[in-house]
PDB file of C-alpha atoms in Angstrom:
ATOM      1  CA  UNK G   4     -48.924   0.808  51.836  1.00 53.00           C
ATOM      2  CA  UNK G   5     -48.695   3.087  48.809  1.00 60.00           C
ATOM      3  CA  UNK G   6     -52.173   3.567  47.396  1.00 64.00           C
ATOM      4  CA  UNK G   7     -50.792   4.918  44.142  1.00 63.00           C
ATOM      5  CA  UNK G   8     -49.625   1.487  43.210  1.00 66.00           C
ATOM      6  CA  UNK G   9     -53.212   0.436  42.638  1.00 72.00           C
ATOM      7  CA  UNK G  10     -54.011   3.155  40.103  1.00 78.00           C
ATOM      8  CA  UNK G  11     -54.895   2.104  36.609  1.00 80.00           C
ATOM      9  CA  UNK G  12     -52.409   3.583  34.170  1.00 80.00           C
ATOM     10  CA  UNK G  13     -54.132   5.120  31.169  1.00 86.00           C
ATOM     11  CA  UNK G  14     -51.940   5.592  28.097  1.00 88.00           C
ATOM     12  CA  UNK G  15     -51.995   8.802  26.104  1.00 89.00           C
ATOM     13  CA  UNK G  16     -50.381  10.098  22.964  1.00 88.00           C
ATOM     14  CA  UNK G  17     -47.119  11.133  24.744  1.00 90.00           C
ATOM     15  CA  UNK G  18     -46.716   7.871  26.775  1.00 90.00           C
ATOM     16  CA  UNK G  19     -47.397   5.378  24.025  1.00 91.00           C
ATOM     17  CA  UNK G  20     -44.312   3.601  22.579  1.00 92.00           C
ATOM     18  CA  UNK G  21     -44.941   2.648  18.935  1.00 94.00           C
ATOM     19  CA  UNK G  22     -42.700   0.510  16.848  1.00 96.00           C
ATOM     20  CA  UNK G  23     -42.662  -0.825  13.273  1.00 97.00           C
ATOM     21  CA  UNK G  24     -43.538  -4.418  12.660  1.00 97.00           C
ATOM     22  CA  UNK G  25     -43.042  -6.382   9.432  1.00 97.00           C
ATOM     23  CA  UNK G  26     -45.617  -9.175   8.658  1.00 97.00           C
ATOM     24  CA  UNK G  27     -45.196 -11.711   5.843  1.00 96.00           C
ATOM     25  CA  UNK G  28     -48.622 -12.678   4.467  1.00 96.00           C
ATOM     26  CA  UNK G  29     -47.335 -15.530   2.354  1.00 96.00           C
ATOM     27  CA  UNK G  30     -49.380 -18.684   2.915  1.00 95.00           C
ATOM     28  CA  UNK G  31     -51.575 -17.031   5.594  1.00 95.00           C
ATOM     29  CA  UNK G  32     -55.363 -17.341   5.551  1.00 96.00           C
ATOM     30  CA  UNK G  33     -56.955 -13.964   4.963  1.00 96.00           C
ATOM     31  CA  UNK G  34     -59.236 -13.676   7.961  1.00 96.00           C
ATOM     32  CA  UNK G  35     -56.811 -15.030  10.476  1.00 96.00           C
ATOM     33  CA  UNK G  36     -54.117 -12.780   9.205  1.00 97.00           C
ATOM     34  CA  UNK G  37     -56.487  -9.726   9.289  1.00 97.00           C
ATOM     35  CA  UNK G  38     -57.618 -10.346  12.916  1.00 97.00           C
ATOM     36  CA  UNK G  39     -54.097 -10.637  14.182  1.00 96.00           C
ATOM     37  CA  UNK G  40     -52.881  -7.563  12.302  1.00 97.00           C
ATOM     38  CA  UNK G  41     -55.946  -5.647  13.590  1.00 97.00           C
ATOM     39  CA  UNK G  42     -54.945  -6.513  17.188  1.00 96.00           C
ATOM     40  CA  UNK G  43     -51.413  -5.296  16.450  1.00 96.00           C
ATOM     41  CA  UNK G  44     -52.690  -1.999  14.987  1.00 97.00           C
ATOM     42  CA  UNK G  45     -55.066  -1.512  17.948  1.00 96.00           C
ATOM     43  CA  UNK G  46     -52.420  -2.294  20.537  1.00 94.00           C
ATOM     44  CA  UNK G  47     -54.284  -5.068  22.326  1.00 94.00           C
ATOM     45  CA  UNK G  48     -51.090  -7.084  22.659  1.00 93.00           C
ATOM     46  CA  UNK G  49     -49.579  -4.371  24.983  1.00 91.00           C
ATOM     47  CA  UNK G  50     -50.034  -4.207  28.721  1.00 89.00           C
ATOM     48  CA  UNK G  51     -50.842  -0.432  28.623  1.00 89.00           C
ATOM     49  CA  UNK G  52     -53.745  -0.867  26.153  1.00 92.00           C
ATOM     50  CA  UNK G  53     -56.236   1.937  26.414  1.00 93.00           C
ATOM     51  CA  UNK G  54     -59.430   1.622  24.300  1.00 94.00           C
ATOM     52  CA  UNK G  55     -59.749   5.297  23.263  1.00 94.00           C
ATOM     53  CA  UNK G  56     -56.064   5.917  22.403  1.00 93.00           C
ATOM     54  CA  UNK G  57     -53.999   4.888  19.381  1.00 94.00           C
ATOM     55  CA  UNK G  58     -51.527   2.784  21.264  1.00 93.00           C
ATOM     56  CA  UNK G  59     -50.875   0.177  18.548  1.00 94.00           C
ATOM     57  CA  UNK G  60     -47.844  -0.315  16.341  1.00 96.00           C
ATOM     58  CA  UNK G  61     -47.257   0.586  12.717  1.00 97.00           C
ATOM     59  CA  UNK G  62     -47.617  -2.624  10.664  1.00 97.00           C
ATOM     60  CA  UNK G  63     -46.108  -3.369   7.209  1.00 98.00           C
ATOM     61  CA  UNK G  64     -47.662  -6.358   5.376  1.00 97.00           C
ATOM     62  CA  UNK G  65     -45.698  -7.803   2.483  1.00 97.00           C
ATOM     63  CA  UNK G  66     -46.549 -10.534  -0.072  1.00 97.00           C
ATOM     64  CA  UNK G  67     -50.237  -9.609  -0.080  1.00 96.00           C
ATOM     65  CA  UNK G  68     -50.680 -11.466  -3.404  1.00 96.00           C
ATOM     66  CA  UNK G  69     -49.718 -14.800  -1.789  1.00 96.00           C
ATOM     67  CA  UNK G  70     -52.534 -14.994   0.778  1.00 96.00           C
ATOM     68  CA  UNK G  71     -54.981 -18.022   0.935  1.00 96.00           C
ATOM     69  CA  UNK G  72     -58.744 -18.174   0.973  1.00 96.00           C
ATOM     70  CA  UNK G  73     -60.473 -21.246   2.235  1.00 94.00           C
ATOM     71  CA  UNK G  74     -63.099 -23.129   0.332  1.00 95.00           C
ATOM     72  CA  UNK G  75     -64.352 -21.738  -2.985  1.00 96.00           C
ATOM     73  CA  UNK G  76     -64.030 -18.119  -1.872  1.00 96.00           C
ATOM     74  CA  UNK G  77     -61.728 -17.114  -4.766  1.00 95.00           C
ATOM     75  CA  UNK G  78     -64.725 -17.477  -7.147  1.00 95.00           C
ATOM     76  CA  UNK G  79     -67.679 -16.842  -4.710  1.00 96.00           C
ATOM     77  CA  UNK G  80     -66.518 -13.892  -2.570  1.00 96.00           C
ATOM     78  CA  UNK G  81     -67.591 -10.623  -4.004  1.00 97.00           C
ATOM     79  CA  UNK G  82     -66.612  -7.082  -3.104  1.00 96.00           C
ATOM     80  CA  UNK G  83     -69.293  -4.352  -3.650  1.00 96.00           C
ATOM     81  CA  UNK G  84     -68.717  -0.705  -4.337  1.00 95.00           C
ATOM     82  CA  UNK G  85     -70.919   2.182  -5.408  1.00 97.00           C
ATOM     83  CA  UNK G  86     -69.981   4.800  -7.985  1.00 97.00           C
ATOM     84  CA  UNK G  87     -72.355   7.423  -6.671  1.00 97.00           C
ATOM     85  CA  UNK G  88     -74.666   7.346  -9.734  1.00 98.00           C
ATOM     86  CA  UNK G  89     -78.067   5.658  -9.930  1.00 98.00           C
ATOM     87  CA  UNK G  90     -77.590   2.020 -10.849  1.00 97.00           C
ATOM     88  CA  UNK G  91     -73.873   2.335 -10.098  1.00 98.00           C
ATOM     89  CA  UNK G  92     -73.446  -0.660  -7.853  1.00 98.00           C
ATOM     90  CA  UNK G  93     -70.439  -2.618  -8.996  1.00 97.00           C
ATOM     91  CA  UNK G  94     -69.236  -6.084  -7.964  1.00 97.00           C
ATOM     92  CA  UNK G  95     -65.802  -7.763  -8.320  1.00 97.00           C
ATOM     93  CA  UNK G  96     -64.800 -11.221  -7.262  1.00 97.00           C
ATOM     94  CA  UNK G  97     -61.812 -11.931  -5.131  1.00 96.00           C
ATOM     95  CA  UNK G  98     -59.844 -13.411  -8.033  1.00 96.00           C
ATOM     96  CA  UNK G  99     -60.466 -10.280 -10.157  1.00 96.00           C
ATOM     97  CA  UNK G 100     -59.336  -8.094  -7.221  1.00 96.00           C
ATOM     98  CA  UNK G 101     -56.209 -10.229  -6.785  1.00 95.00           C
ATOM     99  CA  UNK G 102     -55.252  -9.684 -10.393  1.00 96.00           C
ATOM    100  CA  UNK G 103     -55.755  -5.870 -10.289  1.00 96.00           C
ATOM    101  CA  UNK G 104     -55.049  -4.759  -6.690  1.00 95.00           C
ATOM    102  CA  UNK G 105     -53.878  -7.583  -4.394  1.00 95.00           C
ATOM    103  CA  UNK G 106     -53.177  -5.107  -1.567  1.00 96.00           C
ATOM    104  CA  UNK G 107     -56.789  -4.021  -1.468  1.00 96.00           C
ATOM    105  CA  UNK G 108     -58.016  -7.479  -0.371  1.00 97.00           C
ATOM    106  CA  UNK G 109     -55.857  -7.393   2.690  1.00 97.00           C
ATOM    107  CA  UNK G 110     -56.629  -3.689   3.430  1.00 97.00           C
ATOM    108  CA  UNK G 111     -60.431  -4.209   3.230  1.00 97.00           C
ATOM    109  CA  UNK G 112     -60.388  -7.188   5.513  1.00 97.00           C
ATOM    110  CA  UNK G 113     -58.226  -5.487   8.164  1.00 97.00           C
ATOM    111  CA  UNK G 114     -60.239  -2.286   7.905  1.00 97.00           C
ATOM    112  CA  UNK G 115     -63.427  -4.267   8.619  1.00 97.00           C
ATOM    113  CA  UNK G 116     -61.992  -5.438  11.917  1.00 97.00           C
ATOM    114  CA  UNK G 117     -61.084  -1.962  13.210  1.00 97.00           C
ATOM    115  CA  UNK G 118     -63.485   0.411  15.031  1.00 97.00           C
ATOM    116  CA  UNK G 119     -65.853   2.305  12.817  1.00 97.00           C
ATOM    117  CA  UNK G 120     -65.024   5.845  14.067  1.00 97.00           C
ATOM    118  CA  UNK G 121     -62.208   8.442  13.903  1.00 97.00           C
ATOM    119  CA  UNK G 122     -59.960   6.225  16.005  1.00 96.00           C
ATOM    120  CA  UNK G 123     -60.393   3.379  13.436  1.00 97.00           C
ATOM    121  CA  UNK G 124     -59.504   5.786  10.682  1.00 97.00           C
ATOM    122  CA  UNK G 125     -56.344   6.826  12.521  1.00 96.00           C
ATOM    123  CA  UNK G 126     -55.407   3.230  13.190  1.00 97.00           C
ATOM    124  CA  UNK G 127     -55.853   2.316   9.550  1.00 97.00           C
ATOM    125  CA  UNK G 128     -53.298   4.945   8.584  1.00 97.00           C
ATOM    126  CA  UNK G 129     -50.659   2.930  10.540  1.00 97.00           C
ATOM    127  CA  UNK G 130     -51.070   0.053   8.047  1.00 98.00           C
ATOM    128  CA  UNK G 131     -48.990  -0.360   4.969  1.00 97.00           C
ATOM    129  CA  UNK G 132     -49.691  -3.223   2.555  1.00 97.00           C
ATOM    130  CA  UNK G 133     -47.505  -4.218  -0.384  1.00 97.00           C
ATOM    131  CA  UNK G 134     -48.052  -6.931  -2.992  1.00 96.00           C
ATOM    132  CA  UNK G 135     -44.418  -7.977  -3.264  1.00 94.00           C
ATOM    133  CA  UNK G 136     -41.537  -8.261  -0.877  1.00 95.00           C
ATOM    134  CA  UNK G 137     -40.172  -4.742  -1.454  1.00 95.00           C
ATOM    135  CA  UNK G 138     -41.312  -1.907   0.792  1.00 95.00           C
ATOM    136  CA  UNK G 139     -39.994   1.595   1.246  1.00 94.00           C
ATOM    137  CA  UNK G 140     -39.771   1.558   5.072  1.00 95.00           C
ATOM    138  CA  UNK G 141     -36.230   0.316   5.614  1.00 95.00           C
ATOM    139  CA  UNK G 142     -35.316   3.528   7.390  1.00 96.00           C
ATOM    140  CA  UNK G 143     -37.908   2.777  10.147  1.00 94.00           C
ATOM    141  CA  UNK G 144     -36.042  -0.510  10.871  1.00 96.00           C
ATOM    142  CA  UNK G 145     -39.199  -2.727  11.053  1.00 96.00           C
ATOM    143  CA  UNK G 146     -38.966  -5.812  13.225  1.00 96.00           C
ATOM    144  CA  UNK G 147     -40.101  -8.990  11.464  1.00 96.00           C
ATOM    145  CA  UNK G 148     -42.593 -10.980  13.446  1.00 95.00           C
ATOM    146  CA  UNK G 149     -44.226 -14.405  13.012  1.00 94.00           C
ATOM    147  CA  UNK G 150     -47.963 -14.118  13.344  1.00 92.00           C
ATOM    148  CA  UNK G 151     -48.208 -17.797  14.355  1.00 89.00           C
ATOM    149  CA  UNK G 152     -46.692 -16.820  17.690  1.00 88.00           C
ATOM    150  CA  UNK G 153     -49.697 -14.466  18.427  1.00 81.00           C
ATOM    151  CA  UNK G 154     -53.178 -15.501  19.415  1.00 76.00           C
TER     152      UNK G 154
END
């Protein structure tokens, strides 16, 4: 019996196969969309998943302005930021952010579901979010996927 067949295969940068995926956010609930996209970015859907390696795919999210929030979150949910000056804490509601920067809502929710370290920062760079249907990544030949098919 070959004992090498029982070895755990650990992926590294040279053995990882990355592809480009296209996700349509139209009609999707924000948190459910974010958790599924975070799994795709992390690579947890692949058989050779390794926790300390960027083995996820590059994900393009389109129609970010057409997401859904459940309940009364459009008015109640607030996003906080800090300017760096004393008394500089600012708050914006979800509806205000949707009017100004609809991509930022999706980006913030996905970033919150990634690891809080250098690997998470690298994974976040593999995400591209666009408000409309147009994106500049046709040369990468992204494969359109239906998020309802994933857990």
